[in-house]
mmCIF file of C-alpha atoms in Angstrom:
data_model
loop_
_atom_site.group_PDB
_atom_site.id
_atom_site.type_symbol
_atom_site.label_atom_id
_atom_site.label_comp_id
_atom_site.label_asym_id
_atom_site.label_seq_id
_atom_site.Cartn_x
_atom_site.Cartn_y
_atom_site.Cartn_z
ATOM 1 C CA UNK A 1 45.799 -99.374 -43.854
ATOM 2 C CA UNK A 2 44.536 -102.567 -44.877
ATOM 3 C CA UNK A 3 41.327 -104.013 -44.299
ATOM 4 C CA UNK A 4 40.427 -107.681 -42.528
ATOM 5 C CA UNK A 5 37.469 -109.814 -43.388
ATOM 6 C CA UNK A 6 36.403 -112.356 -40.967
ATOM 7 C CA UNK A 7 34.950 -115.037 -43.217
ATOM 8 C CA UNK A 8 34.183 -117.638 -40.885
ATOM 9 C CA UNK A 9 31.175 -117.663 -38.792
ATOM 10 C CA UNK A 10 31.605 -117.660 -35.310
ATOM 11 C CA UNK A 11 28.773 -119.314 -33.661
ATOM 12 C CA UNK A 12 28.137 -118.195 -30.015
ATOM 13 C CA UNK A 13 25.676 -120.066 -28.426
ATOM 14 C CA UNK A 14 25.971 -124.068 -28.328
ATOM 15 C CA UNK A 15 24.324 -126.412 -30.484
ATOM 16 C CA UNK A 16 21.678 -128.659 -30.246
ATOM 17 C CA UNK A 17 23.949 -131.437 -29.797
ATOM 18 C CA UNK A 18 25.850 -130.157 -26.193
ATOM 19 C CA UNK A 19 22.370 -128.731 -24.995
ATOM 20 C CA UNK A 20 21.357 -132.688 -25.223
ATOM 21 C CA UNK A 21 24.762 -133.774 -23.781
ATOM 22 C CA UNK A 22 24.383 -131.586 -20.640
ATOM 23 C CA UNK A 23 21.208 -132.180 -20.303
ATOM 24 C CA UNK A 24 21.436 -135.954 -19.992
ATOM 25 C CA UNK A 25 24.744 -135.674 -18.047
ATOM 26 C CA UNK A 26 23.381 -133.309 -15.400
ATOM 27 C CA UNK A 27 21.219 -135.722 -14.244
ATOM 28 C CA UNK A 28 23.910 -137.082 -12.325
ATOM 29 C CA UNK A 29 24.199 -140.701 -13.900
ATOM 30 C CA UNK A 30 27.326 -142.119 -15.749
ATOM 31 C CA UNK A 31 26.750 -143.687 -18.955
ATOM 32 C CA UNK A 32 29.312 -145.233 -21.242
ATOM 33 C CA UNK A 33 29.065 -143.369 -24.562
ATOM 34 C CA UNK A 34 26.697 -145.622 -26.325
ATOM 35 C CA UNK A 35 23.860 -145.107 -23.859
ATOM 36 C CA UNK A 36 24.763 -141.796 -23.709
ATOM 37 C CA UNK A 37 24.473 -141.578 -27.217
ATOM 38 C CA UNK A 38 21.133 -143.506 -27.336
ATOM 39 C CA UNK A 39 19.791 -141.142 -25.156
ATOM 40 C CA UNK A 40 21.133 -137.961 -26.941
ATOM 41 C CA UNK A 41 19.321 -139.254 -29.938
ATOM 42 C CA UNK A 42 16.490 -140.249 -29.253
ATOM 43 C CA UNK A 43 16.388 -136.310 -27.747
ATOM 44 C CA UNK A 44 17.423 -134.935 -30.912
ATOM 45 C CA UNK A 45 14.688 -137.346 -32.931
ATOM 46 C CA UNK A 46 12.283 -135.811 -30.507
ATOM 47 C CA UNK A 47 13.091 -132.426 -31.669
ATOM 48 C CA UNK A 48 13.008 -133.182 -34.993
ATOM 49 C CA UNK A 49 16.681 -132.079 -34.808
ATOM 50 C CA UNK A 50 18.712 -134.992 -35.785
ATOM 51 C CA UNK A 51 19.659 -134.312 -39.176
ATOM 52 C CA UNK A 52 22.650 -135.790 -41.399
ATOM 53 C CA UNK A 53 22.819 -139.415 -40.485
ATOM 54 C CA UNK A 54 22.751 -141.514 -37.456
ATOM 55 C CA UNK A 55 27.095 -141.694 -37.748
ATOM 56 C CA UNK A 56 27.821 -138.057 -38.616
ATOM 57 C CA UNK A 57 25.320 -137.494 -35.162
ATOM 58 C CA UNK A 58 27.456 -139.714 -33.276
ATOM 59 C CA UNK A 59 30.767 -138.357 -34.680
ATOM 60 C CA UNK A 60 29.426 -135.093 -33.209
ATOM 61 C CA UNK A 61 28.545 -136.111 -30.080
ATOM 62 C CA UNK A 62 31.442 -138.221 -29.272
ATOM 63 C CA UNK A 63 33.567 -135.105 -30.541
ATOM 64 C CA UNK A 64 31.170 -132.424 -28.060
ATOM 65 C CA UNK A 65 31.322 -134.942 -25.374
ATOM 66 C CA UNK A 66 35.159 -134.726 -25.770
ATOM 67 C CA UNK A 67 35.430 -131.196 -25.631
ATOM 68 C CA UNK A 68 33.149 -131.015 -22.732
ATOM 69 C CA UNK A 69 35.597 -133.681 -21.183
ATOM 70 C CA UNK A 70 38.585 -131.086 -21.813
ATOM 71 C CA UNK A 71 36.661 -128.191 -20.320
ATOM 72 C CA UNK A 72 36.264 -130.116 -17.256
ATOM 73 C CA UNK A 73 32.806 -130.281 -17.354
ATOM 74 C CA UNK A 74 32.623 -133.848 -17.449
ATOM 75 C CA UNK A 75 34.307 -136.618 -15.743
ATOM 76 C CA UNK A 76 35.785 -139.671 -17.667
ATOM 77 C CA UNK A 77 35.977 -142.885 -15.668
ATOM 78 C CA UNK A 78 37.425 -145.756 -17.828
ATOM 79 C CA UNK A 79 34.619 -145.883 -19.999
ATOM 80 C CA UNK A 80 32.242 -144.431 -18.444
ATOM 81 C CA UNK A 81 31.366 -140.615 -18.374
ATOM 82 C CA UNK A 82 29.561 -138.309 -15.518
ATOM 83 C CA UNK A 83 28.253 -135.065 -15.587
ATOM 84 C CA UNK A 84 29.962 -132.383 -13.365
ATOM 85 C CA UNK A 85 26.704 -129.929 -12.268
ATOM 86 C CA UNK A 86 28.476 -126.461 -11.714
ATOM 87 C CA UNK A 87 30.740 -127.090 -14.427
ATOM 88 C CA UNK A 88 28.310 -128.242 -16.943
ATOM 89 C CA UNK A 89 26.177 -125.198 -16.165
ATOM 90 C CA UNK A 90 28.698 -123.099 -17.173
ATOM 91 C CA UNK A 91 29.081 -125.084 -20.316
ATOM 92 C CA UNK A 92 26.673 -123.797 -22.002
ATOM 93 C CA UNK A 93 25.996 -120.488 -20.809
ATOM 94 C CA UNK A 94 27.119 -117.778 -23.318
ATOM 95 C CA UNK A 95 30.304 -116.181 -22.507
ATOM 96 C CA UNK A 96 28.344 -112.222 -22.027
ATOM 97 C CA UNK A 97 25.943 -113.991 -19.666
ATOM 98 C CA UNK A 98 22.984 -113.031 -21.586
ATOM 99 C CA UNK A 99 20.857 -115.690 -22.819
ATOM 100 C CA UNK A 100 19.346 -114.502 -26.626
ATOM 101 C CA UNK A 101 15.736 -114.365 -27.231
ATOM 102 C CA UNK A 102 13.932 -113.682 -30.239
ATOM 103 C CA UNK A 103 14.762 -110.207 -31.602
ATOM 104 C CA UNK A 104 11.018 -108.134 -31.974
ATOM 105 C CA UNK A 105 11.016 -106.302 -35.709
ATOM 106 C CA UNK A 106 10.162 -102.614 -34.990
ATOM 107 C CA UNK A 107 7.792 -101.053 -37.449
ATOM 108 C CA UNK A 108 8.612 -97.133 -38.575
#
């Protein structure tokens, strides 16, 4: 019987980068994507979280935000893009339900 080995990592809660996007877009606002974007990243500055260059950030984003749009969580107007509440709640909610916290070490 032979043996699989998942090599990639599969990462299960959502980045930094759609926690910004939904949190901007639930405030029930449309923005076209560069305010959208200036918004996100001044966020992510904030955080100290926006690492790798201003145009990998927004290659992200623009690639989350499309995603997001394909999920139906978010509405796409011409240019312009609006947040869809229930759906964006759901967006980043882990699929189990649980939300992770930080794991205590036990001492033997």
């Amino acid at each position: 019987m032979a043996i699989l080995k998942k090599n990639a990592f599969s990462r299960r809660v959502p980045d930094l980068v759609t926690e910004e996007l939904v949190a901007v877009l639930s405030r029930r606002a449309s923005y076209e994507f560069k305010e959208l974007f200036d918004i996100v990243h001044e966020n992510l500055r904030a955080r100290n979280a926006a690492s790798g260059g201003e145009e990998m950030l927004r290659l992200r984003a623009y690639e989350k935000l499309q995603n997001l749009v394909a999920r139906g969580a978010v509405k796409k107007n011409g240019k312009k893009y609006k947040g869809l509440p229930s759906s964006l709640a759901k967006a980043i909610a882990p699929p189990n339900g649980h939300i992770p916290g930080p794991r205590l070490a036990t001492v033997k």
